[in-house]
C-alpha cells in the first residue's frame, strides 16, 4: 500500500525508509569534537603569554567567523555527497585520484597526530597538574612531587600511550562501548565546565588573590603577595601588555580555529544522518556558535576573577621558567580556578571536566582515520588486511592497531623530542581541507550528474550554485588560516624543518599511492578505474 | 580484476544490487561488463523504486512538484522533461497529472498502488529494451533476481524479457559453477513484499541447496546478507522507525539473516553475493566463504558494484567499485 510523505509525493512500502536521526545527536557529536575545554585551555594559556597584545575576544570571533565559512563549505559537500568517510569521498569524486588519496592521507595523519597531541595534554595539562594541585591544597609534598613527575618525559609518554591504548581497546571492542564511554565523558566534561563557570561566578577578585597568595605564597620566590609578585617578575622578565595588536590577535586566532575544526567533523558520518541538510547545519553551525559563546563568557569571567595582567604573567612565567614566578603546576586557568577557590573538591571536579574534554578527542581521532583507512583498502590503495572487520566486534581491528601504533609513535616524538612544532600537522590538514573546498567551487560544473541530484541543485547566490559560493568562501578562509599557521612560529610556522615535514608528508603520501598502484598493477588491478564513472553508451 | 576479459579458465563476474529504480545506475550496470572486463553480469534484488513524484499541472499552465523536501514549480515543458529525467536517475517515478487528479490520488491508496505498479512496469520495460541490444552486442550473460522490496510481477517481466535471465528460486550454472538465488529476506520493520521468518527462509534455501551437486563450489546469491558480519550493519531503529542513538551517535545493529549465516557456515560455498543493507558495503569471510555486499548509492547516481574473479576453485580477487 502506498502512503503519502511530505506534501506532494507518495511512498511505497519499502525497506530503508527511516526518519531522520536527531539533530541534537549531530550537535553533540560536533561539540564533543570541538573540545570546548581544551580550546579554552589553549586560548587562555597560550594567548596572554605568547601573543602579547592579542585580544582573546577578537581572535576568537575571527576564528569563529572563518570556521563558519569553512563549515558552510563542508556543509554543501556533505549535503551533495552524504557519505561517511570525510574528505576522501569528496576528493575521489572531484579530483585526480592520487591527489585525493594524498589529501586524505595527510588529513588522516593530522587527526592521528591531533589525538596524540590530546593524549600528551591529558598527561601534562590534565592529570599531572590535577595531582600536583591536590598535593598543594592538601599540603602533601609527596603527592605534589608525584604530579610533577607525571608531567615529565616518561610520565607523559606512559600516560599518553596508556590513554591511546585504552581508546583503541574501547574502539576495538565495538561501537556501542565507544558511544557509551563518549556519552559518559561528555557528561563529565559538561558538568566540569558548569562547575568551572559557577566557581568563577562566585569567586571575587579579592577572594582569588587571597587564596592564591595563601596557597602559593610559600612556594614562589616573589614574596607573600604572590599575586602581584608574579606580575612583577613576569614584567621584569619581558612580559607586557602593549594594548591591542591586530597581528598578534590574528595569530592568536589560530588557537581558537584549531579546536573549532572539530565542529565540521560530522562530515565523517554524513551517511548516517538521514536529513543531512538540517542535521548537519544544526551540528556544524551550532557547534561553532555554542563553542564561541562559551569561550567568550569564560574569558569575561576569568578576567573578572583573576585579572588579565595576572593571567598573562602567570602563564608567561610558566612557559618561560621565570625565576621565582613559575608555579609548580601548569597554571591552566581551569586549575587556577580551583586553586583560587581553595577547594580540593572544586579543583578535582573542574580537572575531571577538563580531562573529560580532552578524552573526547582521543578515541575519536583514532576512529576518523580508521574509517578512511578501511575506505582506502576497499579501493585497493591500501593493503587488503587493513580493510578487515572483526566478525565479533564489527570493528576494523588491523586499521585500529595501525592507528594506535602511529599514535604512540607521535606521542614518543612529542614527549621525548622537540622535533614537531605544536600543531604542524594541523597546518597540513587545513591545507588539505582548503584544497577540497577549492575543488568544491568547481564541483557543480564538473560533476553535474551528481550535483543536480542534490537538494542544493536549484539554490543559487548571484546566479552561481550555492556550493560554488560556499566552497569559495570556505576555501578562502581555510587558505587564510593555513597561512596564519604558516606565519605563526609558535604554533606551526614555516621553519626549514617545518617545511620539510609538510612537504615530506605530502610527497610521501603521493608516493604511497603510486607504490600501491604499482603493486596492484602487478596483481592485474588498475586502481584508477575504481574511481572512474562508467560511460553510458 | 580489471583485466581485459578473463583468461585461463578464469571467470570475471560484475555484481551490483539495490538499484531501486535508478535509470542511470541500470544503464551503468549494462555498460559495466565492457568497462571492467567482466563476462557475466549479475543484478541483485530490489530493482524497483520507492517513491512516486507527481508533477501536477496547475491552472496557470505551470507544474507543481516536490523535490528534496521542498515544492518545485516548473514553468516550461523542457523544465518538466529535465526534472523527470533527473528524478528518474535518482530512482523515483515522475508522473505528470492534473492538480485535480493529484488531489484525488491523495485519498486513494489503491489508486496510488495501481499507479505505482504501472510506473514500475513501464520503467522495467524501458530497461529491458535498453539492455537487449547492448548485452547482445557485448555477448554478455546477464542474470537478475528480485529483492524483498520488489512486487511479484517483477519476476514475470524479467522472465519474459529474453535479455535478462531470472534467477529467483533457481539453481543455474554460471561459468561452470552452480549458483542458487533468492531475493527473500528475513523479517524487516517495514513488512515488505518478500520477507518471512528465519525458519521459512532457511527452508527455502535448503530446498535449493539440496539441488546442488557441489555446494562447496557454489555461489549463494542471497539478497539478505549473513547475520553479524560487516555486511549487515545498519542503524538500529526504534518502534517509530527512528534511529536509536547513544552518546550522540547512531547505534548500529545486525540486520542480516541468522539462517543465511548458519547455512553458509554449514556448506561453506565459494562465494556469497548479497545486498539489502545499502550501508553494509564490504567483503567478509564466513568460514571459508567470501561474502560480498557492494552496498548501494543509487540516489546519487553512483553504481556500487563488485568485480569478482574466480578461478581454479577459489575466489581470486574481489574489488568493490564505484562507477
PDB file of N, CA, C and O in Angstrom, chain A residues 97-159:
ATOM      1  N   UNK A  97      42.614  10.929  -8.654  1.00  0.00           N
ATOM      2  CA  UNK A  97      42.653  10.009  -7.509  1.00  0.00           C
ATOM      3  C   UNK A  97      43.944  10.051  -6.688  1.00  0.00           C
ATOM      4  O   UNK A  97      43.878  10.019  -5.450  1.00  0.00           O
ATOM      5  N   UNK A  98      45.132  10.140  -7.312  1.00  0.00           N
ATOM      6  CA  UNK A  98      46.342  10.206  -6.470  1.00  0.00           C
ATOM      7  C   UNK A  98      46.349  11.423  -5.551  1.00  0.00           C
ATOM      8  O   UNK A  98      46.801  11.346  -4.406  1.00  0.00           O
ATOM      9  N   UNK A  99      45.804  12.527  -6.047  1.00  0.00           N
ATOM     10  CA  UNK A  99      45.755  13.736  -5.207  1.00  0.00           C
ATOM     11  C   UNK A  99      44.725  13.553  -4.092  1.00  0.00           C
ATOM     12  O   UNK A  99      44.972  13.943  -2.945  1.00  0.00           O
ATOM     13  N   UNK A 100      43.583  12.952  -4.439  1.00  0.00           N
ATOM     14  CA  UNK A 100      42.547  12.723  -3.428  1.00  0.00           C
ATOM     15  C   UNK A 100      43.082  11.827  -2.315  1.00  0.00           C
ATOM     16  O   UNK A 100      42.857  12.080  -1.131  1.00  0.00           O
ATOM     17  N   UNK A 101      43.809  10.778  -2.697  1.00  0.00           N
ATOM     18  CA  UNK A 101      44.383   9.893  -1.686  1.00  0.00           C
ATOM     19  C   UNK A 101      45.415  10.645  -0.847  1.00  0.00           C
ATOM     20  O   UNK A 101      45.456  10.503   0.379  1.00  0.00           O
ATOM     21  N   UNK A 102      46.240  11.443  -1.516  1.00  0.00           N
ATOM     22  CA  UNK A 102      47.277  12.187  -0.796  1.00  0.00           C
ATOM     23  C   UNK A 102      46.653  13.103   0.258  1.00  0.00           C
ATOM     24  O   UNK A 102      47.097  13.141   1.406  1.00  0.00           O
ATOM     25  N   UNK A 103      45.616  13.824  -0.146  1.00  0.00           N
ATOM     26  CA  UNK A 103      44.958  14.735   0.805  1.00  0.00           C
ATOM     27  C   UNK A 103      44.342  13.958   1.958  1.00  0.00           C
ATOM     28  O   UNK A 103      44.422  14.367   3.116  1.00  0.00           O
ATOM     29  N   UNK A 104      43.723  12.837   1.633  1.00  0.00           N
ATOM     30  CA  UNK A 104      43.110  12.014   2.681  1.00  0.00           C
ATOM     31  C   UNK A 104      44.176  11.484   3.637  1.00  0.00           C
ATOM     32  O   UNK A 104      43.997  11.501   4.861  1.00  0.00           O
ATOM     33  N   UNK A 105      45.295  11.034   3.081  1.00  0.00           N
ATOM     34  CA  UNK A 105      46.367  10.501   3.925  1.00  0.00           C
ATOM     35  C   UNK A 105      46.906  11.590   4.850  1.00  0.00           C
ATOM     36  O   UNK A 105      47.115  11.363   6.050  1.00  0.00           O
ATOM     37  N   UNK A 106      47.107  12.752   4.277  1.00  0.00           N
ATOM     38  CA  UNK A 106      47.618  13.877   5.063  1.00  0.00           C
ATOM     39  C   UNK A 106      46.625  14.231   6.174  1.00  0.00           C
ATOM     40  O   UNK A 106      47.003  14.452   7.325  1.00  0.00           O
ATOM     41  N   UNK A 107      45.347  14.263   5.815  1.00  0.00           N
ATOM     42  CA  UNK A 107      44.323  14.603   6.802  1.00  0.00           C
ATOM     43  C   UNK A 107      44.281  13.565   7.924  1.00  0.00           C
ATOM     44  O   UNK A 107      44.236  13.903   9.107  1.00  0.00           O
ATOM     45  N   UNK A 108      44.336  12.306   7.508  1.00  0.00           N
ATOM     46  CA  UNK A 108      44.253  11.211   8.488  1.00  0.00           C
ATOM     47  C   UNK A 108      45.423  11.268   9.472  1.00  0.00           C
ATOM     48  O   UNK A 108      45.248  11.123  10.682  1.00  0.00           O
ATOM     49  N   UNK A 109      46.622  11.472   8.958  1.00  0.00           N
ATOM     50  CA  UNK A 109      47.774  11.536   9.872  1.00  0.00           C
ATOM     51  C   UNK A 109      47.684  12.767  10.770  1.00  0.00           C
ATOM     52  O   UNK A 109      48.099  12.730  11.924  1.00  0.00           O
ATOM     53  N   UNK A 110      47.094  13.843  10.232  1.00  0.00           N
ATOM     54  CA  UNK A 110      46.946  15.042  11.058  1.00  0.00           C
ATOM     55  C   UNK A 110      46.018  14.776  12.234  1.00  0.00           C
ATOM     56  O   UNK A 110      46.312  15.140  13.375  1.00  0.00           O
ATOM     57  N   UNK A 111      44.895  14.110  11.965  1.00  0.00           N
ATOM     58  CA  UNK A 111      43.958  13.842  13.073  1.00  0.00           C
ATOM     59  C   UNK A 111      44.547  12.831  14.038  1.00  0.00           C
ATOM     60  O   UNK A 111      44.300  12.890  15.246  1.00  0.00           O
ATOM     61  N   UNK A 112      45.327  11.914  13.510  1.00  0.00           N
ATOM     62  CA  UNK A 112      46.005  10.954  14.392  1.00  0.00           C
ATOM     63  C   UNK A 112      46.981  11.690  15.300  1.00  0.00           C
ATOM     64  O   UNK A 112      47.065  11.430  16.504  1.00  0.00           O
ATOM     65  N   UNK A 113      47.716  12.610  14.715  1.00  0.00           N
ATOM     66  CA  UNK A 113      48.648  13.420  15.490  1.00  0.00           C
ATOM     67  C   UNK A 113      47.881  14.240  16.530  1.00  0.00           C
ATOM     68  O   UNK A 113      48.308  14.378  17.680  1.00  0.00           O
ATOM     69  N   UNK A 114      46.747  14.757  16.092  1.00  0.00           N
ATOM     70  CA  UNK A 114      45.886  15.535  16.980  1.00  0.00           C
ATOM     71  C   UNK A 114      45.469  14.689  18.192  1.00  0.00           C
ATOM     72  O   UNK A 114      45.439  15.156  19.333  1.00  0.00           O
ATOM     73  N   UNK A 115      45.128  13.429  17.940  1.00  0.00           N
ATOM     74  CA  UNK A 115      44.768  12.519  19.024  1.00  0.00           C
ATOM     75  C   UNK A 115      45.928  12.334  19.978  1.00  0.00           C
ATOM     76  O   UNK A 115      45.751  12.331  21.209  1.00  0.00           O
ATOM     77  N   UNK A 116      47.130  12.184  19.425  1.00  0.00           N
ATOM     78  CA  UNK A 116      48.323  12.028  20.267  1.00  0.00           C
ATOM     79  C   UNK A 116      48.594  13.315  21.037  1.00  0.00           C
ATOM     80  O   UNK A 116      48.990  13.288  22.206  1.00  0.00           O
ATOM     81  N   UNK A 117      48.402  14.410  20.377  1.00  0.00           N
ATOM     82  CA  UNK A 117      48.549  15.719  20.996  1.00  0.00           C
ATOM     83  C   UNK A 117      47.611  15.822  22.201  1.00  0.00           C
ATOM     84  O   UNK A 117      47.999  16.252  23.297  1.00  0.00           O
ATOM     85  N   UNK A 118      46.364  15.388  22.004  1.00  0.00           N
ATOM     86  CA  UNK A 118      45.396  15.386  23.093  1.00  0.00           C
ATOM     87  C   UNK A 118      45.829  14.463  24.220  1.00  0.00           C
ATOM     88  O   UNK A 118      45.690  14.790  25.399  1.00  0.00           O
ATOM     89  N   UNK A 119      46.385  13.298  23.848  1.00  0.00           N
ATOM     90  CA  UNK A 119      46.821  12.337  24.869  1.00  0.00           C
ATOM     91  C   UNK A 119      47.977  12.914  25.685  1.00  0.00           C
ATOM     92  O   UNK A 119      48.046  12.723  26.908  1.00  0.00           O
ATOM     93  N   UNK A 120      48.886  13.610  25.027  1.00  0.00           N
ATOM     94  CA  UNK A 120      50.005  14.248  25.741  1.00  0.00           C
ATOM     95  C   UNK A 120      49.473  15.330  26.674  1.00  0.00           C
ATOM     96  O   UNK A 120      49.904  15.447  27.833  1.00  0.00           O
ATOM     97  N   UNK A 121      48.504  16.087  26.175  1.00  0.00           N
ATOM     98  CA  UNK A 121      47.923  17.129  27.029  1.00  0.00           C
ATOM     99  C   UNK A 121      47.122  16.535  28.186  1.00  0.00           C
ATOM    100  O   UNK A 121      47.016  17.157  29.234  1.00  0.00           O
ATOM    101  N   UNK A 122      46.568  15.361  27.933  1.00  0.00           N
ATOM    102  CA  UNK A 122      45.864  14.682  29.032  1.00  0.00           C
ATOM    103  C   UNK A 122      46.826  14.476  30.203  1.00  0.00           C
ATOM    104  O   UNK A 122      46.459  14.660  31.367  1.00  0.00           O
ATOM    105  N   UNK A 123      48.067  14.106  29.861  1.00  0.00           N
ATOM    106  CA  UNK A 123      49.078  13.894  30.904  1.00  0.00           C
ATOM    107  C   UNK A 123      49.584  15.209  31.473  1.00  0.00           C
ATOM    108  O   UNK A 123      49.559  15.431  32.690  1.00  0.00           O
ATOM    109  N   UNK A 124      50.031  16.092  30.572  1.00  0.00           N
ATOM    110  CA  UNK A 124      50.749  17.289  31.027  1.00  0.00           C
ATOM    111  C   UNK A 124      49.839  18.399  31.549  1.00  0.00           C
ATOM    112  O   UNK A 124      50.239  19.162  32.417  1.00  0.00           O
ATOM    113  N   UNK A 125      48.665  18.503  30.985  1.00  0.00           N
ATOM    114  CA  UNK A 125      47.777  19.601  31.376  1.00  0.00           C
ATOM    115  C   UNK A 125      46.513  19.130  32.078  1.00  0.00           C
ATOM    116  O   UNK A 125      45.735  19.950  32.557  1.00  0.00           O
ATOM    117  N   UNK A 126      46.318  17.828  32.118  1.00  0.00           N
ATOM    118  CA  UNK A 126      45.121  17.304  32.761  1.00  0.00           C
ATOM    119  C   UNK A 126      45.442  16.587  34.058  1.00  0.00           C
ATOM    120  O   UNK A 126      45.217  17.104  35.155  1.00  0.00           O
ATOM    121  N   UNK A 127      46.028  15.394  33.922  1.00  0.00           N
ATOM    122  CA  UNK A 127      46.229  14.537  35.103  1.00  0.00           C
ATOM    123  C   UNK A 127      47.343  15.067  36.014  1.00  0.00           C
ATOM    124  O   UNK A 127      47.142  15.221  37.231  1.00  0.00           O
ATOM    125  N   UNK A 128      48.527  15.337  35.448  1.00  0.00           N
ATOM    126  CA  UNK A 128      49.665  15.742  36.290  1.00  0.00           C
ATOM    127  C   UNK A 128      49.362  17.014  37.102  1.00  0.00           C
ATOM    128  O   UNK A 128      49.577  17.021  38.329  1.00  0.00           O
ATOM    129  N   UNK A 129      48.861  18.088  36.477  1.00  0.00           N
ATOM    130  CA  UNK A 129      48.579  19.281  37.273  1.00  0.00           C
ATOM    131  C   UNK A 129      47.486  19.042  38.316  1.00  0.00           C
ATOM    132  O   UNK A 129      47.536  19.624  39.402  1.00  0.00           O
ATOM    133  N   UNK A 130      46.524  18.189  37.986  1.00  0.00           N
ATOM    134  CA  UNK A 130      45.457  17.911  38.949  1.00  0.00           C
ATOM    135  C   UNK A 130      46.024  17.219  40.183  1.00  0.00           C
ATOM    136  O   UNK A 130      45.645  17.524  41.326  1.00  0.00           O
ATOM    137  N   UNK A 131      46.971  16.285  39.964  1.00  0.00           N
ATOM    138  CA  UNK A 131      47.602  15.577  41.094  1.00  0.00           C
ATOM    139  C   UNK A 131      48.433  16.568  41.905  1.00  0.00           C
ATOM    140  O   UNK A 131      48.368  16.601  43.148  1.00  0.00           O
ATOM    141  N   UNK A 132      49.226  17.394  41.202  1.00  0.00           N
ATOM    142  CA  UNK A 132      50.059  18.366  41.916  1.00  0.00           C
ATOM    143  C   UNK A 132      49.199  19.338  42.713  1.00  0.00           C
ATOM    144  O   UNK A 132      49.510  19.667  43.871  1.00  0.00           O
ATOM    145  N   UNK A 133      48.135  19.818  42.105  1.00  0.00           N
ATOM    146  CA  UNK A 133      47.259  20.775  42.780  1.00  0.00           C
ATOM    147  C   UNK A 133      46.632  20.151  44.017  1.00  0.00           C
ATOM    148  O   UNK A 133      46.504  20.811  45.064  1.00  0.00           O
ATOM    149  N   UNK A 134      46.270  18.877  43.904  1.00  0.00           N
ATOM    150  CA  UNK A 134      45.705  18.187  45.072  1.00  0.00           C
ATOM    151  C   UNK A 134      46.748  18.134  46.187  1.00  0.00           C
ATOM    152  O   UNK A 134      46.439  18.345  47.376  1.00  0.00           O
ATOM    153  N   UNK A 135      48.010  17.856  45.809  1.00  0.00           N
ATOM    154  CA  UNK A 135      49.095  17.828  46.800  1.00  0.00           C
ATOM    155  C   UNK A 135      49.290  19.184  47.452  1.00  0.00           C
ATOM    156  O   UNK A 135      49.482  19.272  48.673  1.00  0.00           O
ATOM    157  N   UNK A 136      49.195  20.235  46.664  1.00  0.00           N
ATOM    158  CA  UNK A 136      49.383  21.588  47.202  1.00  0.00           C
ATOM    159  C   UNK A 136      48.256  21.938  48.166  1.00  0.00           C
ATOM    160  O   UNK A 136      48.485  22.399  49.280  1.00  0.00           O
ATOM    161  N   UNK A 137      47.030  21.696  47.740  1.00  0.00           N
ATOM    162  CA  UNK A 137      45.876  22.082  48.546  1.00  0.00           C
ATOM    163  C   UNK A 137      45.768  21.254  49.827  1.00  0.00           C
ATOM    164  O   UNK A 137      45.251  21.730  50.835  1.00  0.00           O
ATOM    165  N   UNK A 138      46.266  19.999  49.781  1.00  0.00           N
ATOM    166  CA  UNK A 138      46.197  19.153  50.987  1.00  0.00           C
ATOM    167  C   UNK A 138      47.524  19.173  51.753  1.00  0.00           C
ATOM    168  O   UNK A 138      47.673  18.448  52.725  1.00  0.00           O
ATOM    169  N   UNK A 139      48.445  19.979  51.236  1.00  0.00           N
ATOM    170  CA  UNK A 139      49.758  20.139  51.858  1.00  0.00           C
ATOM    171  C   UNK A 139      50.489  18.799  51.983  1.00  0.00           C
ATOM    172  O   UNK A 139      51.003  18.453  53.044  1.00  0.00           O
ATOM    173  N   UNK A 140      50.513  18.049  50.927  1.00  0.00           N
ATOM    174  CA  UNK A 140      51.229  16.768  50.910  1.00  0.00           C
ATOM    175  C   UNK A 140      52.284  16.827  49.803  1.00  0.00           C
ATOM    176  O   UNK A 140      51.982  16.621  48.618  1.00  0.00           O
ATOM    177  N   UNK A 141      53.520  17.127  50.179  1.00  0.00           N
ATOM    178  CA  UNK A 141      54.595  17.298  49.189  1.00  0.00           C
ATOM    179  C   UNK A 141      54.810  16.069  48.316  1.00  0.00           C
ATOM    180  O   UNK A 141      55.182  16.185  47.149  1.00  0.00           O
ATOM    181  N   UNK A 142      54.566  14.887  48.875  1.00  0.00           N
ATOM    182  CA  UNK A 142      54.772  13.662  48.099  1.00  0.00           C
ATOM    183  C   UNK A 142      53.849  13.604  46.892  1.00  0.00           C
ATOM    184  O   UNK A 142      54.263  13.262  45.781  1.00  0.00           O
ATOM    185  N   UNK A 143      52.587  13.961  47.114  1.00  0.00           N
ATOM    186  CA  UNK A 143      51.620  13.951  46.007  1.00  0.00           C
ATOM    187  C   UNK A 143      51.971  15.037  45.000  1.00  0.00           C
ATOM    188  O   UNK A 143      51.918  14.836  43.778  1.00  0.00           O
ATOM    189  N   UNK A 144      52.370  16.206  45.557  1.00  0.00           N
ATOM    190  CA  UNK A 144      52.740  17.321  44.681  1.00  0.00           C
ATOM    191  C   UNK A 144      53.918  16.914  43.782  1.00  0.00           C
ATOM    192  O   UNK A 144      53.918  17.160  42.575  1.00  0.00           O
ATOM    193  N   UNK A 145      54.907  16.259  44.378  1.00  0.00           N
ATOM    194  CA  UNK A 145      56.093  15.839  43.633  1.00  0.00           C
ATOM    195  C   UNK A 145      55.740  14.756  42.600  1.00  0.00           C
ATOM    196  O   UNK A 145      56.257  14.753  41.485  1.00  0.00           O
ATOM    197  N   UNK A 146      54.824  13.864  42.993  1.00  0.00           N
ATOM    198  CA  UNK A 146      54.394  12.809  42.080  1.00  0.00           C
ATOM    199  C   UNK A 146      53.739  13.428  40.835  1.00  0.00           C
ATOM    200  O   UNK A 146      53.969  12.979  39.701  1.00  0.00           O
ATOM    201  N   UNK A 147      52.944  14.462  41.083  1.00  0.00           N
ATOM    202  CA  UNK A 147      52.303  15.157  39.961  1.00  0.00           C
ATOM    203  C   UNK A 147      53.338  15.749  39.019  1.00  0.00           C
ATOM    204  O   UNK A 147      53.194  15.683  37.791  1.00  0.00           O
ATOM    205  N   UNK A 148      54.407  16.314  39.606  1.00  0.00           N
ATOM    206  CA  UNK A 148      55.472  16.892  38.778  1.00  0.00           C
ATOM    207  C   UNK A 148      56.141  15.800  37.944  1.00  0.00           C
ATOM    208  O   UNK A 148      56.433  15.994  36.760  1.00  0.00           O
ATOM    209  N   UNK A 149      56.376  14.648  38.576  1.00  0.00           N
ATOM    210  CA  UNK A 149      56.992  13.528  37.839  1.00  0.00           C
ATOM    211  C   UNK A 149      56.105  13.070  36.675  1.00  0.00           C
ATOM    212  O   UNK A 149      56.600  12.704  35.606  1.00  0.00           O
ATOM    213  N   UNK A 150      54.801  13.074  36.917  1.00  0.00           N
ATOM    214  CA  UNK A 150      53.879  12.618  35.865  1.00  0.00           C
ATOM    215  C   UNK A 150      53.954  13.500  34.620  1.00  0.00           C
ATOM    216  O   UNK A 150      53.697  13.031  33.510  1.00  0.00           O
ATOM    217  N   UNK A 151      54.315  14.754  34.829  1.00  0.00           N
ATOM    218  CA  UNK A 151      54.403  15.666  33.678  1.00  0.00           C
ATOM    219  C   UNK A 151      55.743  15.554  32.955  1.00  0.00           C
ATOM    220  O   UNK A 151      55.949  16.196  31.932  1.00  0.00           O
ATOM    221  N   UNK A 152      56.658  14.731  33.490  1.00  0.00           N
ATOM    222  CA  UNK A 152      57.966  14.546  32.855  1.00  0.00           C
ATOM    223  C   UNK A 152      57.863  13.718  31.586  1.00  0.00           C
ATOM    224  O   UNK A 152      56.772  13.286  31.176  1.00  0.00           O
ATOM    225  N   UNK A 153      59.016  13.459  30.966  1.00  0.00           N
ATOM    226  CA  UNK A 153      59.030  12.762  29.672  1.00  0.00           C
ATOM    227  C   UNK A 153      58.390  11.383  29.752  1.00  0.00           C
ATOM    228  O   UNK A 153      57.477  11.053  28.992  1.00  0.00           O
ATOM    229  N   UNK A 154      58.883  10.576  30.704  1.00  0.00           N
ATOM    230  CA  UNK A 154      58.368   9.215  30.794  1.00  0.00           C
ATOM    231  C   UNK A 154      56.933   9.181  31.318  1.00  0.00           C
ATOM    232  O   UNK A 154      56.113   8.382  30.875  1.00  0.00           O
ATOM    233  N   UNK A 155      56.659  10.075  32.294  1.00  0.00           N
ATOM    234  CA  UNK A 155      55.286  10.149  32.814  1.00  0.00           C
ATOM    235  C   UNK A 155      54.320  10.491  31.695  1.00  0.00           C
ATOM    236  O   UNK A 155      53.271   9.863  31.537  1.00  0.00           O
ATOM    237  N   UNK A 156      54.707  11.474  30.895  1.00  0.00           N
ATOM    238  CA  UNK A 156      53.861  11.878  29.761  1.00  0.00           C
ATOM    239  C   UNK A 156      53.685  10.730  28.775  1.00  0.00           C
ATOM    240  O   UNK A 156      52.560  10.424  28.345  1.00  0.00           O
ATOM    241  N   UNK A 157      54.812  10.100  28.452  1.00  0.00           N
ATOM    242  CA  UNK A 157      54.751   9.020  27.461  1.00  0.00           C
ATOM    243  C   UNK A 157      53.851   7.875  27.939  1.00  0.00           C
ATOM    244  O   UNK A 157      53.012   7.363  27.188  1.00  0.00           O
ATOM    245  N   UNK A 158      54.032   7.508  29.205  1.00  0.00           N
ATOM    246  CA  UNK A 158      53.265   6.365  29.717  1.00  0.00           C
ATOM    247  C   UNK A 158      51.779   6.691  29.826  1.00  0.00           C
ATOM    248  O   UNK A 158      50.921   5.882  29.448  1.00  0.00           O
ATOM    249  N   UNK A 159      51.476   7.869  30.353  1.00  0.00           N
ATOM    250  CA  UNK A 159      50.050   8.234  30.492  1.00  0.00           C
ATOM    251  C   UNK A 159      49.398   8.374  29.112  1.00  0.00           C
ATOM    252  O   UNK A 159      48.315   7.837  28.855  1.00  0.00           O
TER     253      UNK A 159
END
